[in-house]
């Protein structure tokens, strides 16, 4: 990979772990600004980092041999960098308050220039919702790239669905080669069939606080965000919060009243997020029109039984429907919620449902 001198400057400075985000920007300004400004930036950095640290890093920065080694290490790890000064740095992300100085990429780099939509969910996502998320992301990725994480639960389901079309973009909370990277097998598949992204050099470990920082990148890359599952304190909600701050669309899966894994989703909807029942809801918000494929939707035996009953009886209250089918009310409500998401039934008031076709 050939980088401009300015790109190499940013890549080298970004590897200085002694400095924070703002300090790295000051450092770059202090060594690259014209004479009238250079001392001002250097003095501002020395106030927080110390003169000794500044002089040591300055020496490293201008060491040609060391600069070459930094780039060689990245190449050996199959990691390509895109900096804030690169032509292919994502425009939407660049407009956010704290855009990463460097995006470290492994996989299909062309996905970085595609339109993206974020899909996230908690680690406690139920198997049924994970399957629905996977199915939705497969449909969504026929038109846009899906940006998510690789943690267990909703994120991994989204990645697996989007990988079927080669359009999964997974943002990591640490470096690509961190020993504590979540789901290494899934990450490897993503890098073979999609793209992994980090704002940290490959060997950077993953402290817990970095997960929250990662979420701003998912929201920043995307046109909007769908939350498929979230408890009241789920980290997925922080991605939605970033999306709202960036004026992106926010959607959520609906859940039955009191369902713990969906309390955060229902709160998002109550506060104005769009209710997502199918990929069409998201595609419509993006101005993408597709023909309905409801006839191709796969239903399990339980879903078929509920749908057939509603078609035969018309509108029914959940308790009456559960009694008719010999189901527990909680199980019946879960099935109805899945059928709502698939666009097969609609809630017509309270806990009453009706078939849409």
Coordinates of C-alpha atoms in Angstrom, one line a residue:
X1 CA 0.0 0.0 0.0
X2 CA 1.4 3.4 -1.0
X3 CA 0.7 6.2 1.4
X4 CA 1.3 9.9 1.0
X5 CA 3.8 11.6 3.4
X6 CA 0.9 13.2 5.2
X7 CA -0.8 9.8 5.7
X8 CA 2.4 8.3 7.0
X9 CA 2.7 11.2 9.5
X10 CA -0.8 10.5 10.9
X11 CA -0.3 6.7 11.0
X12 CA 3.0 7.1 12.9
X13 CA 1.6 9.6 15.4
X14 CA -1.5 7.5 15.9
X15 CA 0.7 4.7 17.3
X16 CA 1.9 6.9 20.1
X17 CA 0.0 5.3 23.0
X18 CA 1.4 7.9 25.4
X19 CA -1.0 10.4 23.9
X20 CA -4.7 10.8 23.8
X21 CA -6.8 11.7 20.8
X22 CA -6.5 15.5 21.3
X23 CA -2.9 15.3 22.2
X24 CA -2.1 13.4 18.9
X25 CA -3.8 16.2 17.0
X26 CA -1.7 18.8 18.9
X27 CA 1.5 16.7 18.2
X28 CA 0.8 16.6 14.5
X29 CA 0.2 20.3 14.5
X30 CA 3.4 21.0 16.4
X31 CA 5.6 19.1 14.0
X32 CA 3.9 20.0 10.8
X33 CA 2.6 23.6 11.2
X34 CA 4.5 26.6 9.9
X35 CA 7.0 28.3 12.1
X36 CA 4.5 30.9 13.4
X37 CA 2.2 28.3 14.8
X38 CA 4.5 25.4 15.7
X39 CA 5.7 26.6 19.1
X40 CA 2.1 27.4 20.1
X41 CA 1.0 23.8 19.5
X42 CA 4.1 22.4 21.1
X43 CA 3.6 24.4 24.2
X44 CA 0.0 23.3 24.5
X45 CA 1.0 19.7 24.3
X46 CA 3.9 20.0 26.7
X47 CA 1.5 21.3 29.4
X48 CA -0.4 18.0 29.5
X49 CA 2.2 15.4 28.3
X50 CA 5.4 16.9 29.6
X51 CA 8.5 18.2 27.7
X52 CA 10.4 14.9 28.1
X53 CA 7.6 12.9 26.5
X54 CA 7.2 15.4 23.7
X55 CA 10.9 15.4 22.8
X56 CA 11.0 11.6 22.9
X57 CA 8.1 11.2 20.6
X58 CA 9.3 13.9 18.3
X59 CA 12.6 12.0 17.9
X60 CA 10.7 8.8 17.1
X61 CA 8.4 10.6 14.7
X62 CA 11.3 11.8 12.5
X63 CA 13.2 8.5 12.6
X64 CA 12.9 7.3 9.0
X65 CA 13.9 3.7 9.9
X66 CA 11.1 3.6 12.6
X67 CA 8.5 5.0 10.2
X68 CA 9.4 2.3 7.7
X69 CA 9.1 -0.4 10.4
X70 CA 5.6 0.8 11.4
X71 CA 4.4 0.5 7.8
X72 CA 6.0 -2.9 7.3
X73 CA 4.4 -4.3 10.5
X74 CA 1.0 -3.2 9.2
X75 CA 1.6 -4.8 5.8
X76 CA 2.7 -8.1 7.4
X77 CA -0.6 -8.2 9.4
X78 CA -2.6 -7.5 6.2
X79 CA -3.9 -4.3 7.7
X80 CA -4.5 -1.2 5.4
X81 CA -4.9 2.3 6.8
X82 CA -7.2 5.1 5.8
X83 CA -6.5 8.4 7.6
X84 CA -8.6 11.5 8.1
X85 CA -6.6 13.1 5.3
X86 CA -7.2 10.1 2.9
X87 CA -9.5 10.6 -0.1
X88 CA -11.5 7.5 0.7
X89 CA -12.1 8.3 4.4
X90 CA -15.9 8.0 4.9
X91 CA -17.5 11.4 4.6
X92 CA -20.3 10.7 7.1
X93 CA -17.8 9.6 9.8
X94 CA -15.6 12.6 9.1
X95 CA -18.5 14.9 10.0
X96 CA -18.8 13.5 13.5
X97 CA -17.3 15.3 16.6
X98 CA -14.5 12.8 17.1
X99 CA -13.6 11.0 13.9
X100 CA -10.8 8.4 14.3
X101 CA -7.5 9.7 13.0
X102 CA -6.9 6.3 11.4
X103 CA -9.2 3.5 10.3
X104 CA -7.3 0.2 10.3
X105 CA -8.9 -2.2 7.8
X106 CA -8.7 -5.9 7.0
X107 CA -10.8 -7.4 4.3
X108 CA -12.7 -5.9 1.4
X109 CA -11.8 -2.2 1.6
X110 CA -14.3 -1.2 -1.1
X111 CA -17.1 -1.7 1.4
X112 CA -15.9 1.4 3.2
X113 CA -17.3 3.5 0.3
X114 CA -20.7 1.8 0.2
X115 CA -23.8 3.1 1.9
X116 CA -24.2 1.5 5.3
X117 CA -26.8 0.8 7.9
X118 CA -26.0 -0.2 11.5
X119 CA -27.6 -3.2 13.2
X120 CA -26.8 -3.9 16.8
X121 CA -28.2 -6.0 19.7
X122 CA -27.4 -7.1 23.2
X123 CA -25.5 -10.3 24.1
X124 CA -28.7 -11.6 25.6
X125 CA -30.7 -11.7 22.4
X126 CA -33.0 -14.7 22.2
X127 CA -32.4 -17.4 19.6
X128 CA -35.7 -16.4 17.8
X129 CA -34.7 -12.7 17.5
X130 CA -31.2 -13.7 16.4
X131 CA -32.7 -15.7 13.5
X132 CA -35.0 -12.8 12.6
X133 CA -32.0 -10.4 12.8
X134 CA -29.9 -12.7 10.6
X135 CA -32.7 -13.0 8.0
X136 CA -33.3 -9.2 8.0
X137 CA -29.6 -8.4 7.6
X138 CA -29.3 -10.8 4.7
X139 CA -32.2 -9.0 2.9
X140 CA -30.8 -5.6 3.9
X141 CA -27.3 -6.4 2.6
X142 CA -28.7 -7.0 -0.9
X143 CA -28.8 -3.2 -1.1
X144 CA -26.5 -1.7 1.5
X145 CA -23.6 -2.8 3.7
X146 CA -24.5 -3.7 7.3
X147 CA -22.2 -2.3 9.9
X148 CA -22.2 -4.0 13.4
X149 CA -19.9 -5.6 15.9
X150 CA -18.8 -9.2 16.4
X151 CA -19.9 -9.8 20.0
X152 CA -22.3 -12.7 20.7
X153 CA -26.0 -12.0 20.4
X154 CA -27.5 -9.4 18.1
X155 CA -24.2 -8.2 16.6
X156 CA -23.0 -11.6 15.6
X157 CA -26.4 -12.4 14.1
X158 CA -26.3 -9.3 12.0
X159 CA -22.8 -10.0 10.8
X160 CA -23.7 -13.6 9.8
X161 CA -26.7 -12.4 7.9
X162 CA -24.9 -9.7 6.0
X163 CA -21.9 -12.0 5.2
X164 CA -24.1 -14.1 2.9
X165 CA -24.0 -11.2 0.4
X166 CA -20.4 -10.3 1.3
X167 CA -21.4 -7.0 2.9
X168 CA -20.7 -7.3 6.6
X169 CA -18.7 -4.4 8.1
X170 CA -17.7 -5.1 11.7
X171 CA -16.2 -2.4 13.9
X172 CA -13.9 -3.8 16.6
X173 CA -13.5 -2.4 20.2
X174 CA -9.7 -2.9 20.0
X175 CA -7.0 -3.9 17.6
X176 CA -7.5 -6.6 15.1
X177 CA -4.9 -9.0 16.7
X178 CA -5.8 -8.4 20.3
X179 CA -5.7 -11.6 22.4
X180 CA -9.1 -10.7 23.9
X181 CA -10.9 -10.0 20.6
X182 CA -14.4 -11.4 20.8
X183 CA -15.5 -14.2 18.4
X184 CA -12.2 -14.8 16.6
X185 CA -13.7 -17.4 14.3
X186 CA -16.5 -15.1 13.2
X187 CA -14.0 -12.2 12.8
X188 CA -11.9 -14.4 10.5
X189 CA -15.0 -15.2 8.4
X190 CA -15.9 -11.5 8.2
X191 CA -12.4 -10.6 7.0
X192 CA -12.7 -13.2 4.3
X193 CA -16.2 -12.2 3.2
X194 CA -16.5 -8.6 4.4
X195 CA -14.5 -5.9 6.2
X196 CA -13.3 -5.4 9.8
X197 CA -12.6 -1.9 11.0
X198 CA -10.7 -0.6 14.0
X199 CA -9.5 2.8 15.1
X200 CA -6.6 1.2 17.0
X201 CA -3.3 -0.4 15.8
X202 CA -3.6 -4.2 15.5
X203 CA -2.0 -5.1 18.8
X204 CA -4.1 -2.8 21.0
X205 CA -5.9 -4.7 23.8
X206 CA -9.6 -4.2 24.6
X207 CA -10.3 -2.4 27.9
X208 CA -14.0 -2.4 28.7
X209 CA -14.4 1.4 28.1
X210 CA -13.4 0.9 24.4
X211 CA -16.7 -0.8 23.6
X212 CA -18.6 2.5 24.1
X213 CA -16.1 4.3 22.0
X214 CA -16.5 1.7 19.2
X215 CA -20.3 2.4 19.1
X216 CA -19.8 6.0 17.9
X217 CA -18.0 4.6 14.8
X218 CA -20.9 2.2 14.0
X219 CA -23.3 5.1 14.2
X220 CA -21.0 7.5 12.4
X221 CA -20.5 5.2 9.4
X222 CA -24.2 4.4 9.0
X223 CA -27.2 6.2 7.5
X224 CA -29.2 4.9 10.5
X225 CA -29.2 2.2 13.2
X226 CA -31.6 -0.7 14.1
X227 CA -31.6 -2.0 17.6
X228 CA -32.8 -5.6 17.6
X229 CA -32.6 -6.2 21.3
X230 CA -31.7 -4.2 24.3
X231 CA -32.3 -4.3 28.1
X232 CA -32.7 -1.1 30.0
X233 CA -28.9 -0.7 30.3
X234 CA -27.7 -2.4 27.2
X235 CA -24.7 -1.1 25.4
X236 CA -26.7 -1.2 22.1
X237 CA -28.6 1.8 23.4
X238 CA -25.4 3.9 23.3
X239 CA -25.1 3.2 19.6
X240 CA -28.7 4.4 19.1
X241 CA -27.9 7.5 21.2
X242 CA -24.9 8.3 19.0
X243 CA -27.0 7.8 15.9
X244 CA -29.6 10.3 17.3
X245 CA -26.9 12.8 18.1
X246 CA -25.6 12.5 14.5
X247 CA -29.1 13.0 13.1
X248 CA -29.3 9.4 11.8
X249 CA -32.5 7.4 11.7
X250 CA -33.1 5.0 14.6
X251 CA -35.2 1.9 14.5
X252 CA -36.0 -0.9 17.0
X253 CA -37.7 -4.3 17.0
X254 CA -41.0 -4.2 19.1
X255 CA -41.3 -6.5 22.1
X256 CA -44.2 -7.7 24.3
X257 CA -44.9 -5.7 27.4
X258 CA -42.4 -6.6 30.2
X259 CA -40.1 -8.6 28.0
X260 CA -36.7 -7.9 29.6
X261 CA -34.5 -8.2 26.5
X262 CA -36.7 -5.7 24.7
X263 CA -37.3 -3.0 27.4
X264 CA -34.7 -0.8 25.8
X265 CA -36.2 -1.3 22.3
X266 CA -39.7 -0.4 23.5
X267 CA -38.3 2.7 25.2
X268 CA -36.6 3.7 22.0
X269 CA -39.9 3.4 20.1
X270 CA -41.8 5.3 22.8
X271 CA -39.2 8.1 22.4
X272 CA -39.6 8.3 18.7
X273 CA -37.6 5.6 17.1
X274 CA -39.1 3.8 14.1
X275 CA -40.8 0.5 14.7
X276 CA -39.1 -2.1 12.4
X277 CA -41.2 -5.0 11.2
X278 CA -39.1 -5.9 8.2
X279 CA -36.1 -4.9 6.0
X280 CA -38.6 -2.9 3.9
X281 CA -39.1 -0.4 6.8
X282 CA -35.4 0.4 6.7
X283 CA -35.0 0.3 2.9
X284 CA -38.0 2.6 2.6
X285 CA -36.3 5.1 4.9
X286 CA -33.3 5.0 2.7
X287 CA -35.3 5.7 -0.4
X288 CA -34.8 2.2 -1.7
X289 CA -37.9 0.5 -3.2
X290 CA -38.0 -3.2 -3.5
X291 CA -40.8 -5.6 -4.5
X292 CA -42.5 -7.4 -1.6
X293 CA -41.3 -11.0 -1.1
X294 CA -43.7 -12.0 1.6
X295 CA -44.5 -15.3 -0.2
X296 CA -40.8 -16.3 0.3
X297 CA -40.9 -15.7 4.1
X298 CA -40.1 -18.9 6.0
X299 CA -42.3 -19.7 9.0
X300 CA -41.8 -22.4 11.6
X301 CA -44.7 -24.7 12.6
X302 CA -45.7 -22.6 15.6
X303 CA -45.8 -19.4 13.5
X304 CA -47.9 -21.2 10.8
X305 CA -50.4 -22.4 13.4
X306 CA -50.8 -18.9 14.8
X307 CA -51.1 -17.3 11.4
X308 CA -53.6 -19.9 10.2
X309 CA -55.8 -19.4 13.3
X310 CA -55.8 -15.6 12.7
X311 CA -56.7 -16.1 9.1
X312 CA -59.6 -18.4 10.0
X313 CA -60.9 -16.5 13.0
X314 CA -60.1 -12.9 12.0
X315 CA -59.1 -10.5 14.8
X316 CA -58.5 -12.3 18.1
X317 CA -57.3 -11.3 21.6
X318 CA -54.0 -13.0 22.6
X319 CA -55.6 -14.8 25.5
X320 CA -58.3 -16.3 23.4
X321 CA -55.8 -17.2 20.7
X322 CA -53.5 -18.9 23.2
X323 CA -56.4 -20.9 24.7
X324 CA -57.5 -22.0 21.2
X325 CA -54.0 -23.2 20.3
X326 CA -53.2 -24.6 23.7
X327 CA -50.2 -22.3 24.2
X328 CA -48.9 -20.4 27.1
X329 CA -49.7 -16.7 26.8
X330 CA -46.0 -15.7 26.9
X331 CA -45.1 -18.1 24.1
X332 CA -48.1 -16.9 22.0
X333 CA -47.0 -13.2 22.4
X334 CA -43.5 -14.0 21.4
X335 CA -44.7 -15.8 18.3
X336 CA -47.0 -12.9 17.4
X337 CA -44.1 -10.4 17.8
X338 CA -42.1 -12.4 15.4
X339 CA -45.0 -12.5 12.9
X340 CA -45.3 -8.7 13.3
X341 CA -41.6 -8.3 12.5
X342 CA -42.1 -10.4 9.4
X343 CA -45.1 -8.3 8.3
X344 CA -47.6 -11.2 8.5
X345 CA -49.8 -10.0 11.4
X346 CA -50.6 -6.7 13.0
X347 CA -51.5 -5.6 16.5
X348 CA -54.9 -4.0 16.3
X349 CA -55.3 -2.8 19.9
X350 CA -54.2 -4.0 23.3
X351 CA -53.2 -7.6 22.9
X352 CA -55.4 -8.3 19.9
X353 CA -53.9 -9.4 16.6
X354 CA -55.1 -9.8 13.0
X355 CA -53.5 -11.4 9.9
X356 CA -52.3 -9.1 7.2
X357 CA -52.7 -11.7 4.4

